[in-house]
PDB file of C-alpha atoms in Angstrom:
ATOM      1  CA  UNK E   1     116.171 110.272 160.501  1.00 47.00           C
ATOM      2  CA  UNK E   2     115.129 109.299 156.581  1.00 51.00           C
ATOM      3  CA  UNK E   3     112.574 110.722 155.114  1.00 52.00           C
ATOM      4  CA  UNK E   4     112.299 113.506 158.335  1.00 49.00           C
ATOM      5  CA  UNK E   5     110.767 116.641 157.958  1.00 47.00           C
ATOM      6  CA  UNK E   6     114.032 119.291 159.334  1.00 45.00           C
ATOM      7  CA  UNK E   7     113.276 122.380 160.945  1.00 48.00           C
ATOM      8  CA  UNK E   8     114.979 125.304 159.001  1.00 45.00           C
ATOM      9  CA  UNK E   9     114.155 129.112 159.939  1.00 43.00           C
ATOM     10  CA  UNK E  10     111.283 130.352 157.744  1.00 41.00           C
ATOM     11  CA  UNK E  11     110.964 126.696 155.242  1.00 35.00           C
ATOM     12  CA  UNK E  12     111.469 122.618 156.180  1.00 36.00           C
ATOM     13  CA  UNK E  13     113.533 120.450 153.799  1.00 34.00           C
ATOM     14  CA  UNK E  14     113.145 117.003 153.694  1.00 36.00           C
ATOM     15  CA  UNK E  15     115.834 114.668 154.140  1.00 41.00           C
ATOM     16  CA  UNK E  16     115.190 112.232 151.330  1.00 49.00           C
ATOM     17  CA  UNK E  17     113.207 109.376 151.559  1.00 55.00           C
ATOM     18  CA  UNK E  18     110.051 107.811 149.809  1.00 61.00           C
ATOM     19  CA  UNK E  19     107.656 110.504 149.301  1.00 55.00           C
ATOM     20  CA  UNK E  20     109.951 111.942 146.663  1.00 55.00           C
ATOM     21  CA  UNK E  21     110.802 109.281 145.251  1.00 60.00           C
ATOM     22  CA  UNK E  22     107.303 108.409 145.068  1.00 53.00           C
ATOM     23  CA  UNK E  23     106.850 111.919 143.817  1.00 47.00           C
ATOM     24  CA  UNK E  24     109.711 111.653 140.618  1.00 48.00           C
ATOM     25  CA  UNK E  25     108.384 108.228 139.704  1.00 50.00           C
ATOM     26  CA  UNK E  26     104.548 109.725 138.995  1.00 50.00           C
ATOM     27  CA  UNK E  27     106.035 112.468 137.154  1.00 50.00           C
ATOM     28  CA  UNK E  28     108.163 110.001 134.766  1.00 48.00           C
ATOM     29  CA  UNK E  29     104.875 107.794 134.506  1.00 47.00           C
ATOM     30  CA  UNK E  30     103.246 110.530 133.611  1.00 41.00           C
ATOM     31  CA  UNK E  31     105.656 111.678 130.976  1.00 43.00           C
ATOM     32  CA  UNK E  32     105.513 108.711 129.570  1.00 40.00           C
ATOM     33  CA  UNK E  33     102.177 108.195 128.848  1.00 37.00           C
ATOM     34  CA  UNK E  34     101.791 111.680 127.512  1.00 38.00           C
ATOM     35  CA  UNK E  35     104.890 111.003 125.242  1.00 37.00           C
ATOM     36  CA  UNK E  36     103.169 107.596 124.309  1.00 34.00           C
ATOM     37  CA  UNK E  37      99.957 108.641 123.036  1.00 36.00           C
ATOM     38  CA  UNK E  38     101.245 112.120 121.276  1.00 39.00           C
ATOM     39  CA  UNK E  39      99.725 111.680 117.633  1.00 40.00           C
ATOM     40  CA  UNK E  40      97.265 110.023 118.669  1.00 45.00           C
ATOM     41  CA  UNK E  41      94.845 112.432 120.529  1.00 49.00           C
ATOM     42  CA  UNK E  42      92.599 115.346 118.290  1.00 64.00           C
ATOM     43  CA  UNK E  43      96.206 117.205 117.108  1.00 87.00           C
ATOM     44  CA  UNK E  44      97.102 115.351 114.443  1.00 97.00           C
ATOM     45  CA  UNK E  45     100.099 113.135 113.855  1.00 99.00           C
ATOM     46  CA  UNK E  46     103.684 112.774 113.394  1.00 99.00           C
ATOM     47  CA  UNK E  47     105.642 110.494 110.987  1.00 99.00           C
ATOM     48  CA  UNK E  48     109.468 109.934 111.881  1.00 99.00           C
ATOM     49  CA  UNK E  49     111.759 109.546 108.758  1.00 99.00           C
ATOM     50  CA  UNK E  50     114.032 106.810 109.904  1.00 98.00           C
ATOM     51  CA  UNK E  51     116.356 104.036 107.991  1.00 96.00           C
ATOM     52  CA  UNK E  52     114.680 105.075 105.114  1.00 96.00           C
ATOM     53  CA  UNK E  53     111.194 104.761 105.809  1.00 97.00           C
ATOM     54  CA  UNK E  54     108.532 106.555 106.704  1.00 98.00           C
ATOM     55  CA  UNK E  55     106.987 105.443 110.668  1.00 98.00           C
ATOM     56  CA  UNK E  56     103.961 105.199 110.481  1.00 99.00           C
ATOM     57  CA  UNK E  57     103.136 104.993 106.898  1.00 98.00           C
ATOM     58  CA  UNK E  58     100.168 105.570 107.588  1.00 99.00           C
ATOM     59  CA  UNK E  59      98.062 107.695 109.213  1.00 99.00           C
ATOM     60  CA  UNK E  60      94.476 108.903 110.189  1.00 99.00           C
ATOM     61  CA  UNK E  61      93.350 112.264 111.331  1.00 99.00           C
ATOM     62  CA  UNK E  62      90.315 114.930 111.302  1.00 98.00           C
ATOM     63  CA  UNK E  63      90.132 117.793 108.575  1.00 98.00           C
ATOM     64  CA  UNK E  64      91.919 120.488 109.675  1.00 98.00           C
ATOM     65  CA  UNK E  65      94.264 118.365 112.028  1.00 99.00           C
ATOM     66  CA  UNK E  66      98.249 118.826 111.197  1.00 99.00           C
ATOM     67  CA  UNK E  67     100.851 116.047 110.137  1.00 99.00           C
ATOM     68  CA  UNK E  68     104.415 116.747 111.168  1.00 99.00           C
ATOM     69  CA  UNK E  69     107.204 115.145 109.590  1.00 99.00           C
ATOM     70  CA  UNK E  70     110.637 114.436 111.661  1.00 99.00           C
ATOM     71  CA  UNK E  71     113.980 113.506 109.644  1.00 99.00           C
ATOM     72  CA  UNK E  72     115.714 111.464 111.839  1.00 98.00           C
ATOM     73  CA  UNK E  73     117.426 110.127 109.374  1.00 97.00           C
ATOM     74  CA  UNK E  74     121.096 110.538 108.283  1.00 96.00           C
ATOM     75  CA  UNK E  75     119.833 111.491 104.310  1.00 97.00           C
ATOM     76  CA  UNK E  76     117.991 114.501 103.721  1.00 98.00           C
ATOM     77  CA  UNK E  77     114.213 114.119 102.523  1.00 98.00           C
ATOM     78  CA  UNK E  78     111.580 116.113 100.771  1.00 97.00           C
ATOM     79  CA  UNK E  79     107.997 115.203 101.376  1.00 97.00           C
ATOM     80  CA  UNK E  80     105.837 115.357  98.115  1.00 96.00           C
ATOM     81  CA  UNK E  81     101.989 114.748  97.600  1.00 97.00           C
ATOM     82  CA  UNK E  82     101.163 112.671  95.440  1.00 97.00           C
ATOM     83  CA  UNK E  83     102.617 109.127  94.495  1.00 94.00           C
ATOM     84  CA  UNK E  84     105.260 108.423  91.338  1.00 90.00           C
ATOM     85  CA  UNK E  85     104.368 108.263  89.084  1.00 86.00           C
ATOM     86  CA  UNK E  86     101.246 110.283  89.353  1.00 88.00           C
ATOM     87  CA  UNK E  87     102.472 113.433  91.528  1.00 86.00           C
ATOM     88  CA  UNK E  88      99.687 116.099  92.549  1.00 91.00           C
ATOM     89  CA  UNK E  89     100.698 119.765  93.816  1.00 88.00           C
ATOM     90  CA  UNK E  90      98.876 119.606  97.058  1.00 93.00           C
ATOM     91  CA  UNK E  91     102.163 119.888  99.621  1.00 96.00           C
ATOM     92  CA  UNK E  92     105.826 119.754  99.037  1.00 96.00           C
ATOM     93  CA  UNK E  93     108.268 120.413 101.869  1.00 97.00           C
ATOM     94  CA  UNK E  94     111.540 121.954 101.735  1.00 97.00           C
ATOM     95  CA  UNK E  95     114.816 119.651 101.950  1.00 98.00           C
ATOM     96  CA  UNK E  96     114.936 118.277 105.512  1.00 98.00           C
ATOM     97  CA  UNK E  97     118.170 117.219 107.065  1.00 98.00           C
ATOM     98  CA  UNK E  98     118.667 114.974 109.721  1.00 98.00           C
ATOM     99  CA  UNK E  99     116.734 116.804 112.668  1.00 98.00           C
ATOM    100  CA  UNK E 100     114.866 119.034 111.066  1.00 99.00           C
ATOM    101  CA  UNK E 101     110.689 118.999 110.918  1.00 99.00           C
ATOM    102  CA  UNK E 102     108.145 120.264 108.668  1.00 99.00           C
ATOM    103  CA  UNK E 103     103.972 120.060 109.044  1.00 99.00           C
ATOM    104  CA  UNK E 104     101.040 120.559 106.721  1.00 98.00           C
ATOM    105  CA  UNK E 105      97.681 120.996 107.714  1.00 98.00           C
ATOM    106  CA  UNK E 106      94.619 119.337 105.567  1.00 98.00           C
ATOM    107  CA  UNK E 107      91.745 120.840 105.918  1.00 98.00           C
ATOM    108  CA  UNK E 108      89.057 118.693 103.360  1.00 97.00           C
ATOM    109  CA  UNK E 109      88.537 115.046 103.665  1.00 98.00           C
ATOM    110  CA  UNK E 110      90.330 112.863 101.204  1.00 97.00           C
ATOM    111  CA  UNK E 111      92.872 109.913 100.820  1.00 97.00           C
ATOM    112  CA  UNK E 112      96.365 112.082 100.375  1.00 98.00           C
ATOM    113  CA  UNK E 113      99.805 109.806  99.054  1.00 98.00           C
ATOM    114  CA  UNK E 114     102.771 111.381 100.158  1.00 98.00           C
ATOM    115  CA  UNK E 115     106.293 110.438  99.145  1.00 97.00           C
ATOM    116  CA  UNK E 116     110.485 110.868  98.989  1.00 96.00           C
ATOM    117  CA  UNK E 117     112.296 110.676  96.228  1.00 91.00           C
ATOM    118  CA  UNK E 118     115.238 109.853  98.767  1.00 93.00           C
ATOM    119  CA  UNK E 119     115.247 106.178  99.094  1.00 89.00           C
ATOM    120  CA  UNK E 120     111.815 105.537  96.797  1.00 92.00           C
ATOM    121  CA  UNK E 121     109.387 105.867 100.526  1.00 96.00           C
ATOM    122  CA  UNK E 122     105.852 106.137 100.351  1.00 97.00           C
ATOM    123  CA  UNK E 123     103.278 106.629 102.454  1.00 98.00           C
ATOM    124  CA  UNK E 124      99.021 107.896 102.883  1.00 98.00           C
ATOM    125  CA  UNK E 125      97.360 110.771 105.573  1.00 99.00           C
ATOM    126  CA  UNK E 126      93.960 109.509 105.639  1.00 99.00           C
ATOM    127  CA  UNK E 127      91.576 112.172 106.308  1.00 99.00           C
ATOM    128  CA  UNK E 128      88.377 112.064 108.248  1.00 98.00           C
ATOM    129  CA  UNK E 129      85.729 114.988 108.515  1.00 96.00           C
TER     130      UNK E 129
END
């Protein structure tokens, strides 16, 4: 019988069938909105470092939200504030390999440049009260 309900001592198993398949698809629909729309709810954001640039390379968030920054590129990168060759001393990250992460909270309002020396990328957090 698919899909049947089996009798087994103190719990039931089911066979197989559609309800959990129906069941696995919501969850991966699910998943993937929440994956989608990460960085762009109240936390903050995240910018990728990929084939040498920066993805977004731009972004918008609240005072006191948090930017993360994931290398997933093959170089290693160091985020700076500021923008060459003006540089400020408002953030600097340490080296990030490939796989590695590093985030910064802003707390006041402002228009913030950011940039790597590694590959000349540049890029703005634009911050909102």
């Amino acid at each position: 019988m698919r899909g049947a309900i089996v009798p087994g001592g103190d719990s039931e198993r089911s066979t197989g069938g559609g309800v959990g398949k129906a069941v696995l698809a919501l969850a991966l629909a699910v998943a993937f909105i929440m994956a989608t729309i990460t960085g762009c709810g109240g936390d903050g954001a995240t910018i990728v470092i990929r084939d040498l640039s920066f993805e977004p390379n731009r972004v918008t968030i609240k005072a006191g939200e948090t930017v993360t920054w994931k290398n997933e590129d093959r170089r290693s990168h160091q985020i700076m504030s500021g923008a060459p060759p003006v540089m400020t001393e408002d953030f600097v990250s340490p080296s990030l390999s490939s796989g590695e992460s590093w985030s910064h909270t802003f707390a006041e309002p402002g228009e913030y440049p950011f940039h790597s020396m590694t590959g000349g990328l540049l890029g703005w957090v634009e911050v909102e009260e």
